[in-house]
Coordinates of C-alpha atoms in Angstrom, one line a residue:
X1288 CA 38.2 -17.7 -5.7
X1289 CA 36.2 -20.8 -3.3
X1290 CA 38.0 -23.2 -1.1
X1291 CA 36.9 -26.3 -1.0
X1292 CA 35.6 -24.7 2.8
X1293 CA 33.8 -22.0 0.8
X1294 CA 36.6 -19.8 3.0
X1295 CA 36.8 -16.3 0.3
X1296 CA 40.2 -15.9 -0.7
X1297 CA 41.7 -13.5 -3.1
X1298 CA 43.9 -14.0 -5.6
X1299 CA 46.6 -11.6 -7.3
X1300 CA 49.2 -12.7 -10.3
X1301 CA 52.1 -11.0 -10.2
X1302 CA 55.1 -11.9 -12.3
X1303 CA 54.4 -15.1 -13.2
X1304 CA 53.6 -15.9 -9.3
X1305 CA 50.6 -16.2 -7.4
X1306 CA 49.2 -14.7 -3.9
X1307 CA 46.9 -15.9 -1.5
X1308 CA 44.7 -13.6 0.7
X1309 CA 42.3 -14.8 3.2
X1310 CA 39.8 -12.2 2.9
X1311 CA 37.8 -13.1 6.5
X1312 CA 34.4 -14.6 5.4
X1313 CA 33.1 -17.7 4.3
X1314 CA 30.6 -18.2 1.2
X1315 CA 28.1 -20.1 0.2
X1316 CA 28.7 -22.4 -3.2
X1317 CA 25.7 -21.6 -4.4
X1318 CA 25.5 -18.3 -4.3
X1319 CA 28.1 -17.6 -5.5
X1320 CA 28.5 -16.0 -9.3
X1321 CA 31.8 -17.1 -11.0
X1322 CA 31.2 -15.1 -13.6
X1323 CA 31.6 -11.4 -12.5
X1324 CA 33.2 -13.0 -8.9
X1325 CA 30.6 -11.5 -6.3
X1326 CA 28.5 -12.7 -4.5
X1327 CA 24.3 -13.0 -5.9
X1328 CA 22.2 -10.4 -5.0
X1329 CA 20.0 -11.0 -2.3
X1330 CA 21.9 -13.3 -0.4
X1331 CA 23.4 -14.2 2.6
X1332 CA 26.3 -16.5 3.6
X1333 CA 27.9 -18.7 6.4
X1334 CA 26.7 -18.8 10.0
X1335 CA 26.2 -15.4 10.6
X1336 CA 23.9 -14.6 8.1
X1337 CA 26.0 -12.0 6.5
X1338 CA 24.1 -10.1 2.8
X1339 CA 25.6 -10.3 -0.3
X1340 CA 26.0 -6.3 -0.4
X1341 CA 28.6 -6.1 2.5
X1342 CA 30.8 -9.0 1.1
X1343 CA 30.7 -7.9 -2.2
X1344 CA 32.1 -3.7 -0.8
X1345 CA 34.8 -6.0 1.0
X1346 CA 35.8 -7.4 -2.0
X1347 CA 35.9 -4.1 -4.0
X1348 CA 37.7 -2.3 -1.3
X1349 CA 40.2 -4.8 -1.3
X1350 CA 40.7 -5.3 -5.3
X1351 CA 40.6 -1.6 -5.5
X1352 CA 43.8 -1.2 -2.5
X1353 CA 45.6 -3.7 -5.2
X1354 CA 45.2 -1.4 -7.5
X1355 CA 45.9 1.3 -6.2
X1356 CA 48.9 -0.4 -5.4
X1357 CA 50.0 -1.7 -8.2
X1358 CA 49.2 1.7 -10.3
X1359 CA 51.5 3.9 -7.2
X1360 CA 55.2 2.0 -8.8
X1361 CA 57.1 2.9 -11.5
X1362 CA 58.9 0.8 -11.6
X1363 CA 58.4 -3.2 -11.4
X1364 CA 59.0 -4.0 -7.8
X1365 CA 60.1 -7.5 -6.4
X1366 CA 57.8 -10.1 -5.6
X1367 CA 58.8 -9.6 -2.1
X1368 CA 58.1 -5.9 -2.3
X1369 CA 55.0 -6.2 -3.9
X1370 CA 54.2 -9.1 -1.6
X1371 CA 54.5 -6.7 1.5
X1372 CA 52.6 -3.7 0.5
X1373 CA 50.3 -5.9 -0.5
X1374 CA 49.7 -6.9 2.7
X1375 CA 50.1 -4.2 4.6
X1376 CA 47.2 -2.1 2.5
X1377 CA 44.8 -4.8 3.1
X1378 CA 45.4 -4.8 6.3
X1379 CA 44.3 -1.5 6.1
X1380 CA 41.1 -1.8 4.3
X1381 CA 40.2 -4.4 6.7
X1382 CA 40.0 -2.3 9.2
X1383 CA 38.6 0.5 7.0
X1384 CA 35.8 -2.1 6.8
X1385 CA 32.5 -2.2 9.0
X1386 CA 32.4 -4.3 12.1
X1387 CA 30.2 -7.1 12.7
X1388 CA 29.4 -6.2 15.6
X1389 CA 28.6 -2.1 14.6
X1390 CA 24.4 -2.3 15.6
X1391 CA 23.7 -0.2 12.6
X1392 CA 25.6 -2.6 10.1
X1393 CA 23.5 -5.6 11.8
X1394 CA 20.0 -3.9 11.5
X1395 CA 20.9 -3.2 7.8
X1396 CA 21.9 -7.1 7.3
X1397 CA 18.0 -7.7 9.0
X1398 CA 16.8 -5.4 6.5
X1399 CA 18.7 -7.0 3.9
X1400 CA 17.9 -10.6 4.4
X1401 CA 13.8 -10.1 6.2
X1402 CA 13.6 -8.4 2.8
X1403 CA 13.7 -11.9 0.8
X1404 CA 13.1 -13.7 3.6
X1405 CA 9.9 -12.2 5.1
X1406 CA 8.7 -11.3 1.2
X1407 CA 7.7 -7.8 2.8
X1408 CA 6.5 -5.4 1.0
X1409 CA 7.0 -2.2 -0.3
X1410 CA 5.9 0.2 2.5
X1411 CA 6.8 -3.0 5.3
X1412 CA 10.4 -2.1 4.1
X1413 CA 10.2 1.4 4.5
X1414 CA 8.6 1.0 7.9
X1415 CA 11.6 -0.4 8.9
X1416 CA 13.8 2.4 7.5
X1417 CA 11.6 4.4 9.0
X1418 CA 12.6 3.4 12.7
X1419 CA 16.7 2.9 11.5
X1420 CA 16.2 6.8 10.8
X1421 CA 14.4 7.3 14.4
X1422 CA 17.6 5.3 16.2
X1423 CA 19.6 6.8 14.7
X1424 CA 18.3 10.8 15.8
X1425 CA 18.3 9.0 19.5
X1426 CA 21.7 7.0 19.9
X1427 CA 23.9 6.9 16.8
X1428 CA 26.4 5.3 19.3
X1429 CA 23.8 2.7 20.0
X1430 CA 24.7 -1.1 20.7
X1431 CA 22.7 -3.9 21.9
X1432 CA 24.2 -4.1 25.3
X1433 CA 22.1 -0.5 25.8
X1434 CA 18.9 -2.5 25.1
X1435 CA 16.7 -3.3 28.0
X1436 CA 13.6 -2.4 30.1
X1437 CA 15.2 1.5 30.8
X1438 CA 16.2 1.4 27.2
X1439 CA 12.6 0.9 25.8
X1440 CA 10.8 3.0 28.2
X1441 CA 13.7 6.4 26.8
X1442 CA 13.7 5.7 23.7
X1443 CA 9.5 5.4 24.1
X1444 CA 9.5 8.7 26.0
X1445 CA 11.9 10.0 23.2
X1446 CA 9.3 9.3 20.2
X1447 CA 6.3 10.4 22.2
X1448 CA 8.5 13.9 22.5
X1449 CA 8.2 14.1 18.4
X1450 CA 5.0 14.9 18.8
X1451 CA 3.5 11.7 17.1
X1452 CA 0.6 10.3 18.1
X1453 CA 0.2 8.1 20.8
X1454 CA -0.8 5.2 18.6
X1455 CA 1.6 6.0 16.0
X1456 CA 4.4 6.0 19.1
X1457 CA 2.9 2.7 19.5
X1458 CA 3.3 1.2 16.5
X1459 CA 7.2 2.3 16.1
X1460 CA 7.4 0.5 18.9
X1461 CA 5.9 -2.8 17.4
X1462 CA 8.1 -2.2 15.0
X1463 CA 11.4 -1.7 16.1
X1464 CA 10.7 -5.3 18.8
X1465 CA 10.7 -6.8 15.2
X1466 CA 13.6 -6.1 14.7
X1467 CA 14.7 -6.4 18.2
X1468 CA 13.4 -10.0 18.3
X1469 CA 15.3 -10.8 15.0
X1470 CA 18.9 -9.5 16.8
X1471 CA 18.0 -11.9 19.6
X1472 CA 17.1 -15.2 17.8
X1473 CA 21.0 -14.3 16.3
X1474 CA 22.7 -14.3 19.2
X1475 CA 23.4 -10.6 19.3
X1476 CA 20.6 -9.7 21.8
X1477 CA 20.6 -10.8 25.7
X1478 CA 18.8 -9.8 27.9
X1479 CA 15.1 -10.3 27.0
X1480 CA 13.2 -8.3 29.2
X1481 CA 12.4 -6.3 26.2
X1482 CA 9.8 -8.4 25.0
X1483 CA 7.2 -7.8 27.9
X1484 CA 8.0 -4.3 27.9
X1485 CA 4.8 -2.0 26.7
X1486 CA 4.0 1.8 26.1
X1487 CA 2.2 3.2 28.5
X1488 CA 0.4 6.2 26.9
X1489 CA -3.6 6.3 26.2
X1490 CA -4.9 5.9 23.5
X1491 CA -8.6 6.5 21.9
X1492 CA -9.1 3.4 19.2
X1493 CA -9.1 5.0 15.9
X1494 CA -13.0 6.0 14.5
X1495 CA -13.6 3.8 11.5
X1496 CA -14.5 5.9 8.5
X1497 CA -16.8 4.3 6.6
X1498 CA -20.1 5.5 4.1
X1499 CA -24.2 3.9 5.5
X1500 CA -25.7 2.4 3.0
X1501 CA -27.6 5.5 2.4
X1502 CA -24.7 7.5 1.0
X1503 CA -23.0 4.5 -0.3
X1504 CA -26.3 4.3 -2.9
X1505 CA -25.7 8.6 -2.9
X1506 CA -22.3 8.1 -4.2
X1507 CA -23.3 5.1 -6.7
X1508 CA -26.1 6.6 -8.4
X1509 CA -24.3 10.5 -8.5
X1510 CA -24.8 11.4 -12.5
X1511 CA -20.4 12.6 -12.8
X1512 CA -21.4 14.5 -15.9
X1513 CA -18.5 16.0 -17.2
X1514 CA -16.3 15.1 -14.4
X1515 CA -15.7 11.7 -16.0
X1516 CA -12.3 11.8 -14.0
X1517 CA -14.5 11.5 -10.7
X1518 CA -16.9 8.9 -12.3
X1519 CA -13.9 6.3 -13.1
X1520 CA -12.7 7.1 -9.2
X1521 CA -16.5 6.9 -7.9
X1522 CA -16.4 3.4 -9.7
X1523 CA -13.5 2.2 -8.7
X1524 CA -14.5 3.3 -5.0
X1525 CA -17.6 2.1 -5.2
X1526 CA -15.8 -1.6 -6.3
X1527 CA -14.0 -1.6 -3.0
X1528 CA -16.9 -1.2 -1.3
X1529 CA -18.9 -3.9 -2.8
X1530 CA -16.9 -6.6 -2.7
X1531 CA -13.7 -5.9 0.5
X1532 CA -10.8 -5.9 -1.6
X1533 CA -8.3 -3.4 -0.5
X1534 CA -6.7 -0.5 -3.4
X1535 CA -3.8 -2.6 -3.8
X1536 CA -5.8 -6.0 -5.1
X1537 CA -8.3 -3.7 -6.9
X1538 CA -5.5 -2.2 -8.5
X1539 CA -3.9 -5.2 -9.4
X1540 CA -7.3 -7.2 -10.5
X1541 CA -7.2 -8.1 -14.2
X1542 CA -10.4 -9.5 -16.3
X1543 CA -8.8 -13.4 -15.9
X1544 CA -9.2 -13.0 -12.1
X1545 CA -12.9 -13.4 -12.4
X1546 CA -14.5 -16.5 -12.9
X1547 CA -18.0 -17.3 -13.4
X1548 CA -19.1 -14.7 -11.2
X1549 CA -16.5 -15.1 -8.8
X1550 CA -13.1 -13.4 -8.1
X1551 CA -10.7 -15.7 -7.0
X1552 CA -7.0 -13.2 -5.2
X1553 CA -4.0 -13.3 -3.9
X1554 CA -3.3 -10.1 -1.8
X1555 CA -1.1 -8.6 -2.0
X1556 CA -1.1 -7.8 2.1
X1557 CA -1.0 -10.4 3.3
X1558 CA -0.8 -12.6 0.4
X1559 CA -4.1 -15.1 1.9
X1560 CA -6.2 -16.8 -1.2
X1561 CA -9.9 -15.6 -1.5
X1562 CA -12.8 -16.4 -3.4
X1563 CA -15.2 -13.0 -3.6
X1564 CA -18.3 -13.9 -5.7
X1565 CA -19.4 -10.5 -7.7
X1566 CA -23.2 -8.8 -6.6
X1567 CA -25.4 -6.5 -8.6
X1568 CA -23.2 -3.4 -8.1
X1569 CA -20.1 -5.2 -8.9
X1570 CA -21.1 -6.7 -11.4
X1571 CA -22.7 -3.4 -13.5
X1572 CA -19.2 -1.8 -12.2
X1573 CA -17.3 -4.6 -14.2
X1574 CA -18.9 -3.9 -17.5
X1575 CA -18.5 -0.4 -18.3
X1576 CA -14.8 -1.3 -18.8
X1577 CA -15.0 -4.8 -20.0
X1578 CA -14.5 -3.9 -23.4
X1579 CA -11.1 -1.8 -23.1
X1580 CA -7.9 -2.8 -24.4
X1581 CA -6.2 -3.2 -21.2
X1582 CA -5.4 -6.7 -19.4
X1583 CA -6.8 -4.7 -15.7
X1584 CA -10.2 -5.0 -14.9
X1585 CA -10.5 -1.1 -14.0
X1586 CA -8.7 1.9 -14.5
X1587 CA -7.2 2.1 -11.4
X1588 CA -4.7 5.6 -10.9
X1589 CA -1.9 6.0 -8.0
X1590 CA -3.0 6.0 -4.7
X1591 CA -1.8 9.3 -4.5
X1592 CA -4.2 10.6 -7.0
X1593 CA -7.1 8.3 -6.1
X1594 CA -7.1 9.3 -2.6
X1595 CA -7.4 13.5 -3.9
X1596 CA -10.1 12.7 -5.8
X1597 CA -12.4 10.4 -3.6
X1598 CA -12.4 13.6 -1.2
X1599 CA -13.3 15.8 -4.5
X1600 CA -15.9 13.7 -5.1
X1601 CA -17.0 12.8 -1.9
X1602 CA -17.9 17.0 -1.3
X1603 CA -19.7 16.9 -4.4
X1604 CA -21.9 14.6 -3.5
X1605 CA -22.4 16.2 0.0
X1606 CA -21.0 13.5 2.3
X1607 CA -20.6 16.9 5.3
X1608 CA -21.5 14.9 8.5
X1609 CA -19.4 16.3 11.3
X1610 CA -17.1 13.8 12.3
X1611 CA -15.0 13.9 15.5
X1612 CA -11.8 12.5 15.9
X1613 CA -10.3 12.2 19.6
X1614 CA -6.8 11.2 19.8
X1615 CA -3.6 11.9 22.3
X1616 CA 0.1 13.5 21.6
X1617 CA 2.2 12.5 24.7
X1618 CA -0.8 13.2 27.8
X1619 CA -2.4 16.2 25.9
X1620 CA -5.6 15.4 24.1
X1621 CA -6.4 16.3 21.2
X1622 CA -10.0 16.2 19.4
X1623 CA -10.5 17.1 14.9
X1624 CA -14.1 18.1 14.0
X1625 CA -13.7 17.3 10.4
X1626 CA -16.6 17.2 7.6
X1627 CA -16.8 13.7 6.3
X1628 CA -15.8 13.9 2.9
X1629 CA -12.5 15.2 4.3
X1630 CA -11.6 11.6 5.6
X1631 CA -12.5 9.6 2.8
X1632 CA -10.0 7.8 1.6
X1633 CA -9.1 4.2 -0.7
X1634 CA -9.3 2.3 2.8
X1635 CA -12.7 3.4 3.4
X1636 CA -14.5 1.1 1.0
X1637 CA -13.5 -1.8 2.3
X1638 CA -14.4 -0.5 5.9
X1639 CA -17.6 0.4 4.2
X1640 CA -18.0 -2.6 3.3
X1641 CA -17.5 -4.7 6.2
X1642 CA -19.5 -2.4 8.6
X1643 CA -22.7 -2.5 6.1
X1644 CA -22.2 -6.6 5.9
X1645 CA -22.6 -6.4 9.7
X1646 CA -25.5 -4.3 9.1
X1647 CA -26.8 -5.9 7.3
X1648 CA -27.3 -9.2 9.4
X1649 CA -24.7 -11.6 7.8
X1650 CA -22.8 -13.0 10.2
X1651 CA -18.6 -12.3 10.6
X1652 CA -17.6 -16.2 10.1
X1653 CA -18.9 -15.3 6.4
X1654 CA -17.6 -11.8 6.3
X1655 CA -14.0 -12.9 7.5
X1656 CA -14.3 -15.0 4.4
X1657 CA -14.3 -12.4 2.1
X1658 CA -12.5 -9.9 3.7
X1659 CA -9.5 -12.6 4.7
X1660 CA -9.3 -11.6 8.7
X1661 CA -8.3 -14.1 10.3
X1662 CA -8.9 -13.1 14.1
X1663 CA -12.4 -11.7 15.6
X1664 CA -10.4 -9.0 17.3
X1665 CA -9.6 -7.7 13.7
X1666 CA -13.3 -7.6 13.7
X1667 CA -14.3 -5.7 16.7
X1668 CA -14.9 -2.6 15.5
X1669 CA -16.3 -3.1 12.9
X1670 CA -18.8 -5.8 15.0
X1671 CA -18.6 -2.7 17.4
X1672 CA -20.1 -0.8 14.9
X1673 CA -23.3 -2.6 13.5
X1674 CA -23.7 -3.7 17.6
X1675 CA -24.6 0.3 17.4
X1676 CA -26.7 0.5 14.9
X1677 CA -28.7 -2.4 15.9
X1678 CA -29.6 -0.4 19.3
X1679 CA -30.2 3.3 17.4
X1680 CA -32.4 0.9 14.8
X1681 CA -34.2 -1.0 17.8
X1682 CA -34.9 2.6 19.1
X1683 CA -37.2 3.4 16.4
X1684 CA -40.2 1.7 18.0
X1685 CA -39.9 3.3 20.4
X1686 CA -40.8 6.1 19.0
X1687 CA -44.0 5.1 17.1

């Protein structure tokens, strides 16, 4: 039961007696379910923000011990004998529970708390779970007092040994810092030197894969007779190319989200509220599916199938321009040459929109209003592509 000071206590009734046990947790009253006698799901409690899962697990653990003791007697014991047995069992049960200063227990607390408070998407949740796996593999006995600049460097070296691309290794380091900053804010981590750590790895800016305007028109006008699945995939992909919407936002787009030629959408990834005007191409694509029975604007399939069919679509459209991708695994440089069709994914639609819009001379600040980009840093790779295309176009005058 919950006392006035929110101390969690368990009451055992035996032979007209009530035996009280303090379970060592403080529970926020408004987060307590009186019917189930458990903490409400996805809540945290007390100053240390203990997650509901841990408290509920402790309650169940204690209840199981009481039941086990009660069922172990063939005859009814005296109240004193019963109280003594229960007290001893609960002490042992408490010792068996995870300690609050356990690094990975606190990591679980971090995940449960931030998933709710920061409105994590499913990919973000999976990303943070992946970090926990790497930390366990690296040091299953990890404690907060081990975390310092030298530990960060050793951890980075360990990740490199797994033969990840350096860009991915850096992302893992940055994602790990999200947890460490949270732990620092809660007082678990006292050494703050990790904040200034930078992973010293060779890295090449990832190449932006997109369709030129001519390639986009080739795909848009291609006849996929007899291959209706490719025709639908083409429409969904091209819709992204003409609106800048991510796959996740096209998938959830409803007919009611489009009013008077404007798409009103709150993006799934960043929760930005955007208004995107339709053009002739995007309007034509929507019109093809206007009479279907679904509330959804387009018949979007799973991302896995979409990416598979996109490559098939791009190959049929003869997008065979060789593309060289350069990256590093540790200090080893690797160059891979692939035909363009092999590199086409759903996200290429958004990139295609941005690159072509900039090449058409649309100012970056206008493009950013459609895409939801908040700063020029994230737009810089696309601006560089547009500038390069302008220089190439100007050089045509030299050949006349």
